[in-house]
PDB file of C-alpha atoms in Angstrom:
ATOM      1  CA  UNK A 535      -9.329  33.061 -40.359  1.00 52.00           C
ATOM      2  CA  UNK A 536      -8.929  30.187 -37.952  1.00 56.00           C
ATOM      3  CA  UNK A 537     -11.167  29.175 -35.880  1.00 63.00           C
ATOM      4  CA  UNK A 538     -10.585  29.041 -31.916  1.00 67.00           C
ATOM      5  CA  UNK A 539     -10.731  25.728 -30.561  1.00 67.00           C
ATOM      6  CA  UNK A 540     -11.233  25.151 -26.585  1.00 65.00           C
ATOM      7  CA  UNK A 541      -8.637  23.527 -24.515  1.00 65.00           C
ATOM      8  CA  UNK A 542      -8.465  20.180 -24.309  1.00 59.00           C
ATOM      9  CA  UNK A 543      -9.301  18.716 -21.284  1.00 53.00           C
ATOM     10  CA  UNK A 544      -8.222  14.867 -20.137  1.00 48.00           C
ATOM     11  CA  UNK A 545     -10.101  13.088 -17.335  1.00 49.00           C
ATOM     12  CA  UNK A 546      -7.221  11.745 -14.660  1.00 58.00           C
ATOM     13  CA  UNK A 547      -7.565   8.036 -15.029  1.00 74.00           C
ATOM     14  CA  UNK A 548      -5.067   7.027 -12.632  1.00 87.00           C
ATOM     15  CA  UNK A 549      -4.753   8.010  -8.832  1.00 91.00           C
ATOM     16  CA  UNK A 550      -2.084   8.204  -5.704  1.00 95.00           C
ATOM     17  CA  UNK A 551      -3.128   7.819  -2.025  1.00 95.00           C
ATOM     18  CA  UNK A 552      -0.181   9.178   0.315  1.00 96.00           C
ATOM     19  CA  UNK A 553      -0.642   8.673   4.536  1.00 96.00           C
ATOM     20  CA  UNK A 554       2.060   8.369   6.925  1.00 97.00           C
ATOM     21  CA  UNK A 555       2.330   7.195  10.574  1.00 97.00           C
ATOM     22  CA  UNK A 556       4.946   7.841  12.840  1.00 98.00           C
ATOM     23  CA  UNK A 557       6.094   4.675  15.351  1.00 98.00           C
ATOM     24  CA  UNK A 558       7.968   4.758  18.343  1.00 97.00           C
ATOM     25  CA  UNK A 559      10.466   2.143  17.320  1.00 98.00           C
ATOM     26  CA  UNK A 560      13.502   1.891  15.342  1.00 97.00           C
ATOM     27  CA  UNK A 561      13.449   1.980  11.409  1.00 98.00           C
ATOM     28  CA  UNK A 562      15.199  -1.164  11.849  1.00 97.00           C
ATOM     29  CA  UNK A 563      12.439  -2.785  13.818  1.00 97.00           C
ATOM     30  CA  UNK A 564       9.568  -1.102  11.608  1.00 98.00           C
ATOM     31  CA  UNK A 565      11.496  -2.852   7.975  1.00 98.00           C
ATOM     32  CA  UNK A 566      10.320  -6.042   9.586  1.00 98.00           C
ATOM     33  CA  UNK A 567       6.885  -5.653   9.251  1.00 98.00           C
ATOM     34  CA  UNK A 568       7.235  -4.888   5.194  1.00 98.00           C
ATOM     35  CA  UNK A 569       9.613  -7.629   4.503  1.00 98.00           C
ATOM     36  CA  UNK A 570       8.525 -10.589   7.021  1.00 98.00           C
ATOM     37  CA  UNK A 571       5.307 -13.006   6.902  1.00 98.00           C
ATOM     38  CA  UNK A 572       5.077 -12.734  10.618  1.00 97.00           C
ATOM     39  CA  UNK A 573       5.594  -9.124  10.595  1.00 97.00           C
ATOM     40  CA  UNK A 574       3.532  -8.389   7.573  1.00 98.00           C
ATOM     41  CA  UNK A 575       0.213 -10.289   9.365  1.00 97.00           C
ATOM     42  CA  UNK A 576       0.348  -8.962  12.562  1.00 97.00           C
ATOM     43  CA  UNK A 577      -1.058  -5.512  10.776  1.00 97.00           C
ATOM     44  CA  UNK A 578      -2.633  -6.719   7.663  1.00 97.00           C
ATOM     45  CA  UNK A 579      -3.579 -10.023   5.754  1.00 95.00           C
ATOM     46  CA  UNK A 580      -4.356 -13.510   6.917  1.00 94.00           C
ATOM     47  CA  UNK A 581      -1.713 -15.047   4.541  1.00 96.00           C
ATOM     48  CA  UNK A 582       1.246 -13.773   2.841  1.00 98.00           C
ATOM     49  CA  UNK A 583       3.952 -14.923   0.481  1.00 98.00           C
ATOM     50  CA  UNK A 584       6.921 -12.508   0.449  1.00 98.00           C
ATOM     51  CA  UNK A 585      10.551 -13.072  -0.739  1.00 98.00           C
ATOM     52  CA  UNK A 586      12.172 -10.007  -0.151  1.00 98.00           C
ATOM     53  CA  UNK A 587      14.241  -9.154  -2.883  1.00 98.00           C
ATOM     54  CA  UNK A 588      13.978  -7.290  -6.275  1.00 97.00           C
ATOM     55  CA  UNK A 589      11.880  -9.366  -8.192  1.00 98.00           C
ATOM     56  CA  UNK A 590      11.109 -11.483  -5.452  1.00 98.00           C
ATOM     57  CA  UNK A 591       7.057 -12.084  -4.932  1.00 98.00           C
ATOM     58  CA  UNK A 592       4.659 -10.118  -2.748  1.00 98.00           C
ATOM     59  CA  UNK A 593       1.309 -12.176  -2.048  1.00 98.00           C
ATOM     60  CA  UNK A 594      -0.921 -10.830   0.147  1.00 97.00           C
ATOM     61  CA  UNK A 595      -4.384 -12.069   0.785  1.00 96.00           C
ATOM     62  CA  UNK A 596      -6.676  -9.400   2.895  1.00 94.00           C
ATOM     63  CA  UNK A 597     -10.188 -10.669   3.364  1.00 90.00           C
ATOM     64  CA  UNK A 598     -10.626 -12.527   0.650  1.00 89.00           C
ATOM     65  CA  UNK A 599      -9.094  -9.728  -1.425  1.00 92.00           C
ATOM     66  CA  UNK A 600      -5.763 -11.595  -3.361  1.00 96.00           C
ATOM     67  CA  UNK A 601      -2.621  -8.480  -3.695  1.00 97.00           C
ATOM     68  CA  UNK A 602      -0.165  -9.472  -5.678  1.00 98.00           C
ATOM     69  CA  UNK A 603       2.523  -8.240  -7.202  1.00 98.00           C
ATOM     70  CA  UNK A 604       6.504  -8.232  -6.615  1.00 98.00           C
ATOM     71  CA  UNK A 605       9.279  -6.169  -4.453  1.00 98.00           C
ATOM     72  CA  UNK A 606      10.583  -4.038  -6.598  1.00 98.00           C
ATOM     73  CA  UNK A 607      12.937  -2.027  -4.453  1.00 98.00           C
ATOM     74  CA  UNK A 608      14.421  -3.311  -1.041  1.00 98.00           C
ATOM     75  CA  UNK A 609      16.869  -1.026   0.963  1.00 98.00           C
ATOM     76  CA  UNK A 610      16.818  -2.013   4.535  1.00 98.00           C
ATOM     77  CA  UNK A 611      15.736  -0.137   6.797  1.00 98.00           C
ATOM     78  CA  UNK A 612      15.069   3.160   4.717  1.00 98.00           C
ATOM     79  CA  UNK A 613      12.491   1.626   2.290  1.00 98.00           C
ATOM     80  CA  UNK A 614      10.567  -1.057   0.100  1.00 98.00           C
ATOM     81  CA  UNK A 615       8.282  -0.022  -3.201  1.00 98.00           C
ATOM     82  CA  UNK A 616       6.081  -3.301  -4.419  1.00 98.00           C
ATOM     83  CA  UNK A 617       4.003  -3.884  -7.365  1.00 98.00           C
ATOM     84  CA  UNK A 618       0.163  -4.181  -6.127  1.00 97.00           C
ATOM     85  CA  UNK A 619      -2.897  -5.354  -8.083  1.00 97.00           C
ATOM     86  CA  UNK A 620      -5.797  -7.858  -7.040  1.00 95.00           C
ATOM     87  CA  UNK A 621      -5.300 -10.902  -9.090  1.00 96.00           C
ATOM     88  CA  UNK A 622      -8.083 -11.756 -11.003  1.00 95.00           C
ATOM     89  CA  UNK A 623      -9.009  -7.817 -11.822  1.00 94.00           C
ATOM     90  CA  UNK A 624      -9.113  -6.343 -15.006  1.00 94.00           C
ATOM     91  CA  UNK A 625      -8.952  -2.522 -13.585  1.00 92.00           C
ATOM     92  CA  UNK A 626      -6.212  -3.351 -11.390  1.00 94.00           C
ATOM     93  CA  UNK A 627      -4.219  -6.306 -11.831  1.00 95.00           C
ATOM     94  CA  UNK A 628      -1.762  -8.141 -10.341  1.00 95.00           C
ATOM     95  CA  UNK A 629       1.487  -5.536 -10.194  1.00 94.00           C
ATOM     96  CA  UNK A 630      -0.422  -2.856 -11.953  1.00 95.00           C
ATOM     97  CA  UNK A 631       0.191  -0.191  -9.181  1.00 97.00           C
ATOM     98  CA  UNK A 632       3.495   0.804  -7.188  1.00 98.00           C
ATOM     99  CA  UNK A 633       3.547   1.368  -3.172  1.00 98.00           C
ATOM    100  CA  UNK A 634       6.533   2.902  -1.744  1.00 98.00           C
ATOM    101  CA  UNK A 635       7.344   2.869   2.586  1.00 98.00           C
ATOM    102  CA  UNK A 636       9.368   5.062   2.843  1.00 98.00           C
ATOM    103  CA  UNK A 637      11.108   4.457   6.863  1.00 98.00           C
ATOM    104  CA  UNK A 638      13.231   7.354   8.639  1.00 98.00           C
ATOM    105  CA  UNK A 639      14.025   8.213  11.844  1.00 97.00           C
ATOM    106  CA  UNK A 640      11.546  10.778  13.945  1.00 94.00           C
ATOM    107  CA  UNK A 641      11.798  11.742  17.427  1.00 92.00           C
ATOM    108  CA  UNK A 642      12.559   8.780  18.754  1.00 89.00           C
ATOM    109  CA  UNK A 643      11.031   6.505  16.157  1.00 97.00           C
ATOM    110  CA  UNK A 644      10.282   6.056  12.722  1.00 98.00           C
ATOM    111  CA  UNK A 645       7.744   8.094  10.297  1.00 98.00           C
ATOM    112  CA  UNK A 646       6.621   5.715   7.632  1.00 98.00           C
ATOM    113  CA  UNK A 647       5.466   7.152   4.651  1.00 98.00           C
ATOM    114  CA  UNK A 648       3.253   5.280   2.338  1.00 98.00           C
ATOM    115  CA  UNK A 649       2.807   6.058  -1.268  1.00 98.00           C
ATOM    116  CA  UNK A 650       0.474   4.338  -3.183  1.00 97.00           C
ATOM    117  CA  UNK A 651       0.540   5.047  -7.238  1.00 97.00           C
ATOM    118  CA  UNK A 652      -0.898   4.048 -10.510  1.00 96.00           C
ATOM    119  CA  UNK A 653      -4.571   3.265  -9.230  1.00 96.00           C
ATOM    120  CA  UNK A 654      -7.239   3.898 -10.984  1.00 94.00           C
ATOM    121  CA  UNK A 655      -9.235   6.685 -10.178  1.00 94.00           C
ATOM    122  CA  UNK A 656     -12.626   4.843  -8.714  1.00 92.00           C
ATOM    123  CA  UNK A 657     -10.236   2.776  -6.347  1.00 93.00           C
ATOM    124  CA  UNK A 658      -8.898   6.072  -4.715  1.00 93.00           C
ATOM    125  CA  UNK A 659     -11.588   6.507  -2.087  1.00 93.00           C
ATOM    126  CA  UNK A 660     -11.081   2.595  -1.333  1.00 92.00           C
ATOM    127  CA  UNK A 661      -7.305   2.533  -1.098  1.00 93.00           C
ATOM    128  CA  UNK A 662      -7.226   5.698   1.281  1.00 95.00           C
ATOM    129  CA  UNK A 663      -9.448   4.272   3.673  1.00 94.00           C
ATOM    130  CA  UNK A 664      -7.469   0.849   3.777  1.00 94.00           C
ATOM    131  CA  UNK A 665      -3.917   2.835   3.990  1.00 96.00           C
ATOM    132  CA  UNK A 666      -5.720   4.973   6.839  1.00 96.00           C
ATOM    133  CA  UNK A 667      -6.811   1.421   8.627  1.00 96.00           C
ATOM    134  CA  UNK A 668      -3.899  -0.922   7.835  1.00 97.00           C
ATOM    135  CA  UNK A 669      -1.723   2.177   9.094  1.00 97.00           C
ATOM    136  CA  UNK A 670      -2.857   2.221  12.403  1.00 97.00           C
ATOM    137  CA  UNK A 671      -2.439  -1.348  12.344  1.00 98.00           C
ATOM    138  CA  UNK A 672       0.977  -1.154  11.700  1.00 98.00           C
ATOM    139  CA  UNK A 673       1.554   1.542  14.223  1.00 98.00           C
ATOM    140  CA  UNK A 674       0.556  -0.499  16.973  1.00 98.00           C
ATOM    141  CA  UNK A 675       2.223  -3.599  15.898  1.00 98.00           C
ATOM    142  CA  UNK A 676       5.657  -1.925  14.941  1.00 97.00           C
ATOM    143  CA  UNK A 677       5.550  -0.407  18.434  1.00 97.00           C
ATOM    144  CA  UNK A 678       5.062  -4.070  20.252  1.00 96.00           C
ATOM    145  CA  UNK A 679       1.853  -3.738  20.801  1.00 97.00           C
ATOM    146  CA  UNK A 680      -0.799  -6.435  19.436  1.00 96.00           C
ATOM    147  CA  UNK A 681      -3.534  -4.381  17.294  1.00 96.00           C
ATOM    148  CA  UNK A 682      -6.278  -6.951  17.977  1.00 94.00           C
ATOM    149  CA  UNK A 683      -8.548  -9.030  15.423  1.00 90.00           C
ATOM    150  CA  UNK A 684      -8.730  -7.085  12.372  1.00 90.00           C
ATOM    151  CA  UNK A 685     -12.357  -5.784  11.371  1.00 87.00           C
ATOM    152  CA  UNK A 686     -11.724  -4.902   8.124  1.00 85.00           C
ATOM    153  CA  UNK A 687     -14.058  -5.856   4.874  1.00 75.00           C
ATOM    154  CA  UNK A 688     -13.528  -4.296   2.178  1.00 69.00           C
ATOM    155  CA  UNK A 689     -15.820  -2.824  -0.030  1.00 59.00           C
ATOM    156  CA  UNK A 690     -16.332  -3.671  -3.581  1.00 47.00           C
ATOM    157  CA  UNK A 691     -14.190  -0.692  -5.242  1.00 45.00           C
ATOM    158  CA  UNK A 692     -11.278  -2.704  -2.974  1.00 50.00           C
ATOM    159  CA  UNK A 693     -12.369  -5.801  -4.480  1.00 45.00           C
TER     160      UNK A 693
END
């Protein structure tokens, strides 16, 4: 007679935060902002390092918080997928996680949707409230507009 054994269950240790915006501008005009150090820090980060191409870095430092990782896809203007972690961290670092922006055309402008993979679980919460921030951000910014001083601070699951 064997005995019955309960399913197994597995904790998720890993995470994915999805948003998306929609901007009135052109996917064309929007692809700046991911690939540019002038567009990139008019909607988030007060200093950025970014070379463009597979491989190429992605440095991003958002109050005080050091993302880095490296472009891993480029495909003007349709999308771009880095490697993110906070250098320095041992739960996520540098490169550990993957966004994807994923530009097309909408109604006259351009949904952008962002898909942010391989975090752990207890950064979720953190990472969905930045991509809901940083997101409006960009919004504003990719439709001309200047978004103002940014307020953010993080909180210590971003850090």
């Amino acid at each position: 007679m064997t005995e019955h054994q309960p399913p197994r269950r597995t904790v998720p240790t890993e995470a994915a935060a999805t948003a998306s915006i929609d901007i009135a501008a052109a996917p064309e005009e929007v692809f700046a902002y991911l690939v540019t150090v002038k567009g990139m820090l008019a909607w988030m980060g007060q200093h950025a390092v970014l070379d463009p191409t597979p491989g190429g870095e992605f440095s991003v430092d958002i109050d005080g918080v050091p993302v880095r990782g490296r472009y891993l896809v480029v495909d003007p203007p349709h999308q771009v997928v880095v490697s993110w972690g906070h250098a320095g961290s041992t739960d996520l670092p540098a490169g550990r996680s993957r966004v994807s922006f994923t530009l097309t055309p909408h109604e006259g402008g351009t949904r952008v949707v962002v898909n942010h993979t391989g975090l752990p679980t207890h950064y979720l919460g953190g990472h969905r409230r930045g991509w809901d921030h940083f997101l409006a951000r960009l919004r504003l910014a990719g439709a001309g507009h200047d978004p103002g001083p940014d307020p953010w601070f993080p909180g210590e699951q971003e850090r």
